[in-house]
XYZ file of C-alpha atoms in Angstrom:
149
model
C 0.026 -0.108 0.088
C 2.760 2.151 1.005
C 4.381 2.123 -2.381
C 1.167 1.912 -4.414
C -0.470 4.990 -2.603
C 2.816 6.688 -1.981
C 1.916 7.087 1.820
C 4.014 7.132 4.615
C 3.552 3.545 6.510
C 3.005 5.260 9.824
C 0.047 7.374 8.470
C -2.318 4.336 8.304
C -3.475 1.695 10.608
C -2.272 -1.833 9.442
C -4.284 -4.947 10.347
C -3.754 -8.561 9.543
C -5.616 -11.678 10.013
C -3.680 -14.883 10.934
C -5.201 -18.177 10.701
C -4.363 -21.753 12.112
C -1.398 -22.759 9.724
C -2.785 -26.518 9.451
C -6.280 -25.337 8.328
C -4.785 -22.498 6.240
C -2.591 -24.874 4.057
C -5.235 -27.556 3.632
C -7.559 -24.464 2.732
C -5.239 -22.968 0.256
C -4.610 -26.575 -1.350
C -8.265 -27.002 -1.966
C -8.771 -23.462 -3.291
C -6.160 -23.595 -5.581
C -7.148 -27.087 -7.140
C -10.524 -25.093 -7.892
C -8.997 -21.912 -9.156
C -7.175 -22.543 -12.708
C -6.342 -18.924 -12.879
C -3.966 -19.223 -10.063
C -0.305 -19.632 -10.865
C -0.034 -22.599 -8.280
C -3.113 -24.121 -9.790
C -1.269 -26.980 -12.052
C 1.060 -27.865 -8.733
C -1.641 -28.241 -6.361
C -3.775 -30.084 -8.969
C -1.129 -32.598 -9.987
C 0.228 -33.579 -6.741
C -0.804 -34.805 -3.563
C -1.068 -32.623 -0.410
C 2.222 -33.988 1.017
C 4.091 -33.038 -2.317
C 2.375 -29.615 -2.216
C 3.841 -28.828 1.132
C 7.044 -30.025 0.022
C 6.914 -27.554 -2.877
C 6.171 -24.567 -0.325
C 8.952 -25.797 1.805
C 11.437 -25.672 -1.043
C 10.242 -22.248 -2.284
C 8.493 -23.278 -5.268
C 5.479 -21.300 -4.348
C 3.952 -17.851 -4.856
C 4.183 -15.237 -1.991
C 0.701 -16.060 -0.800
C 1.898 -19.625 0.159
C 4.538 -18.580 2.719
C 4.341 -18.571 6.604
C 2.149 -15.896 7.723
C 5.124 -14.377 9.443
C 6.484 -13.132 6.239
C 3.687 -10.528 6.033
C 4.013 -9.388 9.687
C 7.434 -8.111 9.860
C 9.220 -5.356 8.052
C 12.778 -5.839 6.497
C 14.376 -4.815 9.673
C 12.543 -7.675 11.829
C 10.057 -5.396 13.630
C 6.417 -6.261 13.898
C 4.782 -3.707 11.223
C 1.268 -4.534 12.079
C -0.916 -2.388 14.419
C -3.722 -4.982 14.958
C -3.771 -8.681 14.317
C -6.965 -10.636 14.370
C -7.672 -14.541 14.184
C -9.400 -15.723 11.279
C -11.375 -18.185 13.711
C -12.681 -15.018 15.527
C -14.669 -13.083 12.705
C -16.545 -11.202 15.493
C -13.499 -9.637 16.773
C -12.945 -8.153 13.233
C -16.250 -7.047 12.929
C -16.249 -5.143 16.465
C -12.651 -3.415 15.513
C -14.573 -1.790 12.324
C -18.006 -0.960 13.934
C -16.094 0.869 16.854
C -14.547 3.070 14.063
C -17.730 3.903 12.550
C -17.781 1.486 9.543
C -20.933 -0.342 8.481
C -19.866 -4.040 8.636
C -21.915 -6.682 6.639
C -21.505 -10.055 7.985
C -19.380 -11.999 5.390
C -19.786 -15.606 5.284
C -16.617 -17.613 6.025
C -16.776 -20.182 3.346
C -13.848 -21.978 4.558
C -15.176 -24.719 6.723
C -12.980 -26.844 9.136
C -11.823 -29.821 7.270
C -10.990 -33.256 8.638
C -7.292 -32.739 9.035
C -6.445 -36.491 9.539
C -7.430 -36.741 5.650
C -4.496 -34.382 4.844
C -1.701 -34.667 7.556
C 0.621 -37.479 8.581
C 2.351 -36.800 12.005
C 5.628 -36.263 10.022
C 3.628 -33.706 7.874
C 2.076 -31.893 10.798
C 5.586 -31.509 12.384
C 6.724 -29.775 9.287
C 4.090 -27.132 9.338
C 4.883 -26.883 13.204
C 8.428 -26.014 12.182
C 7.766 -23.797 9.148
C 4.935 -21.901 11.063
C 6.711 -21.618 14.355
C 5.716 -18.147 14.882
C 1.982 -18.927 14.927
C 2.465 -21.794 17.235
C 4.507 -19.556 19.662
C 2.824 -16.419 19.678
C -0.926 -17.136 18.998
C -1.217 -20.839 20.420
C -1.901 -22.706 17.515
C -1.307 -26.252 17.958
C -0.841 -29.287 15.546
C -4.001 -31.356 14.938
C -4.517 -34.548 16.929
C -4.259 -37.268 14.269
C -4.926 -40.268 16.305
C -8.648 -41.589 17.455
C -8.874 -41.080 21.340
């Protein structure tokens, strides 16, 4: 925004929405398989979920596939976001905007929780834990329980 609108970054409020990384990558995978116009469509459509994650780990991905930490800090390693919301708590986002005088229409969240056992092995879940350490440490996200209890 700063570069496009030629604004000083400190002149506007910066918000971000962070999402459970295990849900996020499943959601991205399924979205990409249905979106032929996205650069990553062919990769997602032609490979297993495990291979898809492997591509991301190797850097064979677009910027939107990277761990969310890459969007929250500036080039000096400083947190560069004023407000961070959880995707799983849309009511908090609504409150934020309505308190500032914005009309907020309810927007249906079309991404319903998936059965993560259908996508993750314990090893693959550990890869996401390692890759998305920031989300686990600072937002308390934890790897999905993959065994029956």
